[in-house]
Amino acid sequence: MFLNGSSDIVHLRQSPDFRLSVNTLLRNGILPTNGDLQAQTEALASQVGPIKVYTFVFVLFQKVLEQLCQERHKFGVKSELFDGLKKGTTVVEFSSPNIAKKFHAGHLRSTIIGNFIANLKESLGNNVIRVNYLGDWGMQFGLLGAGFQLFGCQEKLKKNPLQHLFDVYVQVNKEAENNEVIGQAAREFFRRLEQQEHQALLLWKQFREITVEEYQQVYKRLGVHFDIYSGESFHQQQAQEVVQQLQRRGLLKTTEKGTGVVDLSSAGDMSSYSTVLRSDGTSLYITRDLAAALDRKERYNFDEMIYVTDKSQGIHFQQLFQILLAMGHSWAERCQHVPFGLVQGMKTRLGEVVFLEDVLDEARARMLRNMSQSKTTKEMVYPEDTAEKVGISALIVQDFKGPLGSDYKFDWDRILQAQGDTGVFLQYTHHSSFHKLQDKLNNIERHYDEVLYQSVQDLQPKHLVNFLMTLRLRLFSGVCTVLANGMKILGITPVEKM
């Protein structure tokens, strides 16, 4: 029966066979509406007596389980630990591969670490802007442009674009080692790019568009997205404005070789400096990074900005932040570089890894084989999709197990183990917890009726006691919810079947 007011409370005292509607209790003012479960329990106990509270706890528990199941896919934290944590706008720059090349496996760490940081900040309530700052400018494009004019083929570019550009780049690099004419042609092509010469710019734009399209397919497999696809090219004009600002502030000095530098030494003796301008007047990577930081501050008014790159760039970012502070931008103190170590020995059956797609394909193929050989694997409609998700989970967990700044040795057999601290086991734990919970929730109400009936038949309390012990499902539900949310923050997609 359902409770409709105080008369039903009296009836509740007299009837051993009843069903509570918590929503009705709340609507009729029998329970407080502030969501305090303890207060709700005490309020009902004062009216119906302690014995009937067991039943109320059960129904209330069902309500909690329903809420947990409904909210299990949501991000967020509610602990008072985070009350004093300042929220705001966070810019995270990560992945940042070089265009005109296939996605190198070396960019995997930046991609998944940056995605984790962005997810984490978002789960804490920050407004997160995910920036992919592509390496789409610089002297290497002078070399590629000159190389394509010598060895390139538009037909091959259409069929297999990034592979063809990679082949051209390898060939022109090899030729440039013994041929100064090619080096001069590369410098000339880049100069034309900087001066916005039409034909050079047209070829560069073609390379960039082709690359972004292919990269997006890789990001889709990883479950990674970006709000902004930026790049060094966006700031090459602004880089000249940065140079002028440095000049006006008296920070720019010219060396005997004609390069423009900023003195970073505490004594002002040039014992430490950063080069921001080549002798021919063209910009450098750090000059464009300065322009990008200034532009982002103006555009997004961020509260913090985080750069995720390998640890070899530590000095670069130290100098970047120093120059910004010297220019009078105190917000540079809220900029941070998150460095990571190298992955050693990453191989596929084809040999040393070059491209990330090869790693993802290998992870899927190995996981699919392991699943087909396992006796516990359930039949599924799309086994390749599950194998891909579990394989990527394995890669992510292996990468995140130790300090980010440490190098680690890559080992396929260890990564894909079904037991131990692996991504495969994490997926299995989530899958197992979720389905055990679902199976028991489907039967809990029917079982409760049976338990009460059994207790009435022999007047033995053990049936009810044993049943109440199944309230440990609350633990299962909590584990399931935390696993799903935590996995998503890490960038892992929980699978439904394994």
mmCIF file of C-alpha atoms in Angstrom, residues 252-405:
data_model
loop_
_atom_site.group_PDB
_atom_site.id
_atom_site.type_symbol
_atom_site.label_atom_id
_atom_site.label_comp_id
_atom_site.label_asym_id
_atom_site.label_seq_id
_atom_site.Cartn_x
_atom_site.Cartn_y
_atom_site.Cartn_z
ATOM 1 C CA LEU A 252 65.858 42.907 -26.441
ATOM 2 C CA LYS A 253 69.583 42.795 -27.091
ATOM 3 C CA THR A 254 71.452 42.054 -30.316
ATOM 4 C CA THR A 255 74.409 39.681 -30.320
ATOM 5 C CA GLU A 256 77.537 39.900 -32.498
ATOM 6 C CA LYS A 257 75.934 37.311 -34.788
ATOM 7 C CA GLY A 258 72.921 39.559 -35.267
ATOM 8 C CA THR A 259 70.437 37.416 -33.339
ATOM 9 C CA GLY A 260 67.923 38.984 -30.942
ATOM 10 C CA VAL A 261 68.092 37.741 -27.354
ATOM 11 C CA VAL A 262 66.583 38.449 -23.931
ATOM 12 C CA ASP A 263 68.984 38.478 -20.982
ATOM 13 C CA LEU A 264 67.615 36.232 -18.217
ATOM 14 C CA SER A 265 70.594 36.368 -15.870
ATOM 15 C CA SER A 266 70.036 37.801 -12.411
ATOM 16 C CA ALA A 267 73.265 39.815 -12.672
ATOM 17 C CA GLY A 268 72.514 41.168 -16.144
ATOM 18 C CA ASP A 269 75.726 39.696 -17.553
ATOM 19 C CA MET A 270 74.170 37.549 -20.318
ATOM 20 C CA SER A 271 75.252 34.363 -18.533
ATOM 21 C CA SER A 272 71.723 33.131 -19.225
ATOM 22 C CA TYR A 273 69.681 34.291 -22.181
ATOM 23 C CA SER A 274 66.972 33.224 -24.617
ATOM 24 C CA THR A 275 67.174 33.756 -28.380
ATOM 25 C CA VAL A 276 63.913 35.183 -29.750
ATOM 26 C CA LEU A 277 64.956 36.341 -33.235
ATOM 27 C CA ARG A 278 67.179 34.910 -35.967
ATOM 28 C CA SER A 279 69.775 37.069 -37.660
ATOM 29 C CA ASP A 280 67.586 37.216 -40.794
ATOM 30 C CA GLY A 281 64.703 38.636 -38.732
ATOM 31 C CA THR A 282 62.498 35.513 -38.722
ATOM 32 C CA SER A 283 60.793 34.369 -35.521
ATOM 33 C CA LEU A 284 61.598 31.368 -33.353
ATOM 34 C CA TYR A 285 59.480 28.824 -31.498
ATOM 35 C CA ILE A 286 59.683 30.722 -28.193
ATOM 36 C CA THR A 287 58.741 34.019 -29.872
ATOM 37 C CA ARG A 288 55.570 32.440 -31.200
ATOM 38 C CA ASP A 289 54.895 30.835 -27.800
ATOM 39 C CA LEU A 290 55.111 34.290 -26.187
ATOM 40 C CA ALA A 291 52.620 35.633 -28.728
ATOM 41 C CA ALA A 292 50.291 32.649 -28.146
ATOM 42 C CA ALA A 293 50.312 33.133 -24.365
ATOM 43 C CA LEU A 294 49.524 36.862 -24.680
ATOM 44 C CA ASP A 295 46.750 36.164 -27.181
ATOM 45 C CA ARG A 296 45.144 33.490 -24.971
ATOM 46 C CA LYS A 297 45.166 35.752 -21.943
ATOM 47 C CA GLU A 298 43.424 38.473 -23.911
ATOM 48 C CA ARG A 299 41.010 36.060 -25.583
ATOM 49 C CA TYR A 300 40.041 33.781 -22.657
ATOM 50 C CA ASN A 301 41.188 35.728 -19.566
ATOM 51 C CA PHE A 302 42.244 32.400 -18.080
ATOM 52 C CA ASP A 303 43.013 31.858 -14.394
ATOM 53 C CA GLU A 304 45.656 29.245 -15.123
ATOM 54 C CA MET A 305 47.339 27.756 -18.170
ATOM 55 C CA ILE A 306 48.938 24.305 -18.268
ATOM 56 C CA TYR A 307 51.369 23.045 -20.908
ATOM 57 C CA VAL A 308 51.870 19.275 -21.288
ATOM 58 C CA THR A 309 55.076 18.304 -23.097
ATOM 59 C CA ASP A 310 58.051 15.988 -22.621
ATOM 60 C CA LYS A 311 60.612 16.917 -19.992
ATOM 61 C CA SER A 312 63.241 17.958 -22.547
ATOM 62 C CA GLN A 313 61.303 21.224 -22.958
ATOM 63 C CA GLY A 314 61.626 22.190 -19.296
ATOM 64 C CA ILE A 315 64.169 24.961 -19.935
ATOM 65 C CA HIS A 316 62.069 26.321 -22.795
ATOM 66 C CA PHE A 317 59.042 26.841 -20.543
ATOM 67 C CA GLN A 318 61.155 28.191 -17.712
ATOM 68 C CA GLN A 319 62.451 30.853 -20.107
ATOM 69 C CA LEU A 320 58.977 31.488 -21.513
ATOM 70 C CA PHE A 321 57.541 32.240 -18.071
ATOM 71 C CA GLN A 322 60.588 34.357 -17.133
ATOM 72 C CA ILE A 323 60.223 36.545 -20.225
ATOM 73 C CA LEU A 324 56.485 37.021 -19.627
ATOM 74 C CA LEU A 325 57.174 38.120 -16.050
ATOM 75 C CA ALA A 326 59.929 40.476 -17.253
ATOM 76 C CA MET A 327 57.371 42.003 -19.632
ATOM 77 C CA GLY A 328 55.190 42.790 -16.626
ATOM 78 C CA HIS A 329 52.659 39.953 -16.894
ATOM 79 C CA SER A 330 52.220 38.671 -13.319
ATOM 80 C CA TRP A 331 49.706 36.058 -14.501
ATOM 81 C CA ALA A 332 52.675 34.062 -15.840
ATOM 82 C CA GLU A 333 53.081 32.829 -12.257
ATOM 83 C CA ARG A 334 49.881 30.863 -12.834
ATOM 84 C CA CYS A 335 51.278 29.147 -15.909
ATOM 85 C CA GLN A 336 52.628 25.655 -15.402
ATOM 86 C CA HIS A 337 54.592 23.099 -17.392
ATOM 87 C CA VAL A 338 53.701 19.445 -16.728
ATOM 88 C CA PRO A 339 56.660 17.400 -18.011
ATOM 89 C CA PHE A 340 56.686 13.683 -18.766
ATOM 90 C CA GLY A 341 59.357 11.082 -19.422
ATOM 91 C CA LEU A 342 60.030 8.912 -22.437
ATOM 92 C CA VAL A 343 58.587 5.508 -23.346
ATOM 93 C CA GLN A 344 61.317 3.012 -24.114
ATOM 94 C CA GLY A 345 61.063 -0.062 -26.316
ATOM 95 C CA MET A 346 57.638 0.558 -27.867
ATOM 96 C CA LYS A 347 57.469 -1.978 -30.692
ATOM 97 C CA THR A 348 54.892 -3.757 -32.827
ATOM 98 C CA ARG A 349 55.300 -6.937 -34.821
ATOM 99 C CA LEU A 350 56.551 -4.766 -37.675
ATOM 100 C CA GLY A 351 59.460 -3.522 -35.564
ATOM 101 C CA GLU A 352 60.214 -0.176 -33.910
ATOM 102 C CA VAL A 353 57.119 1.987 -33.591
ATOM 103 C CA VAL A 354 56.883 5.200 -35.546
ATOM 104 C CA PHE A 355 53.170 5.915 -35.727
ATOM 105 C CA LEU A 356 50.502 5.898 -33.029
ATOM 106 C CA GLU A 357 47.953 4.189 -35.270
ATOM 107 C CA ASP A 358 50.249 1.160 -35.368
ATOM 108 C CA VAL A 359 50.233 1.040 -31.553
ATOM 109 C CA LEU A 360 46.433 1.294 -31.345
ATOM 110 C CA ASP A 361 45.990 -1.368 -34.033
ATOM 111 C CA GLU A 362 48.413 -3.664 -32.223
ATOM 112 C CA ALA A 363 46.652 -3.157 -28.867
ATOM 113 C CA ARG A 364 43.289 -4.005 -30.448
ATOM 114 C CA ALA A 365 44.611 -7.078 -32.271
ATOM 115 C CA ARG A 366 46.360 -8.475 -29.170
ATOM 116 C CA MET A 367 43.328 -7.820 -26.970
ATOM 117 C CA LEU A 368 40.985 -9.427 -29.500
ATOM 118 C CA ARG A 369 43.185 -12.517 -29.544
ATOM 119 C CA ASN A 370 43.282 -12.663 -25.738
ATOM 120 C CA MET A 371 39.481 -12.313 -25.559
ATOM 121 C CA SER A 372 38.935 -15.103 -28.099
ATOM 122 C CA GLN A 373 41.147 -17.435 -26.043
ATOM 123 C CA SER A 374 39.496 -16.621 -22.702
ATOM 124 C CA LYS A 375 36.789 -18.974 -21.417
ATOM 125 C CA THR A 376 35.033 -16.152 -19.536
ATOM 126 C CA THR A 377 34.569 -13.820 -22.510
ATOM 127 C CA LYS A 378 30.871 -13.202 -23.206
ATOM 128 C CA GLU A 379 29.430 -13.212 -26.695
ATOM 129 C CA MET A 380 29.186 -9.673 -28.039
ATOM 130 C CA VAL A 381 27.984 -7.938 -31.197
ATOM 131 C CA TYR A 382 31.070 -5.754 -31.724
ATOM 132 C CA PRO A 383 34.091 -7.550 -30.237
ATOM 133 C CA GLU A 384 36.530 -5.326 -32.155
ATOM 134 C CA ASP A 385 35.046 -2.230 -30.499
ATOM 135 C CA THR A 386 35.392 -3.765 -27.030
ATOM 136 C CA ALA A 387 38.935 -4.931 -27.803
ATOM 137 C CA GLU A 388 39.840 -1.402 -28.907
ATOM 138 C CA LYS A 389 38.461 0.209 -25.736
ATOM 139 C CA VAL A 390 40.098 -2.320 -23.424
ATOM 140 C CA GLY A 391 43.374 -2.108 -25.351
ATOM 141 C CA ILE A 392 43.446 1.685 -25.046
ATOM 142 C CA SER A 393 42.573 1.357 -21.344
ATOM 143 C CA ALA A 394 45.617 -0.885 -20.968
ATOM 144 C CA LEU A 395 47.867 1.692 -22.640
ATOM 145 C CA ILE A 396 46.544 4.523 -20.452
ATOM 146 C CA VAL A 397 46.810 2.664 -17.139
ATOM 147 C CA GLN A 398 50.343 1.495 -17.938
ATOM 148 C CA ASP A 399 51.318 5.085 -18.692
ATOM 149 C CA PHE A 400 49.740 6.532 -15.529
ATOM 150 C CA LYS A 401 50.956 3.990 -12.957
ATOM 151 C CA GLY A 402 54.167 5.810 -12.099
ATOM 152 C CA PRO A 403 55.342 9.436 -11.803
ATOM 153 C CA LEU A 404 54.748 11.260 -15.086
ATOM 154 C CA GLY A 405 58.304 12.583 -15.168
#
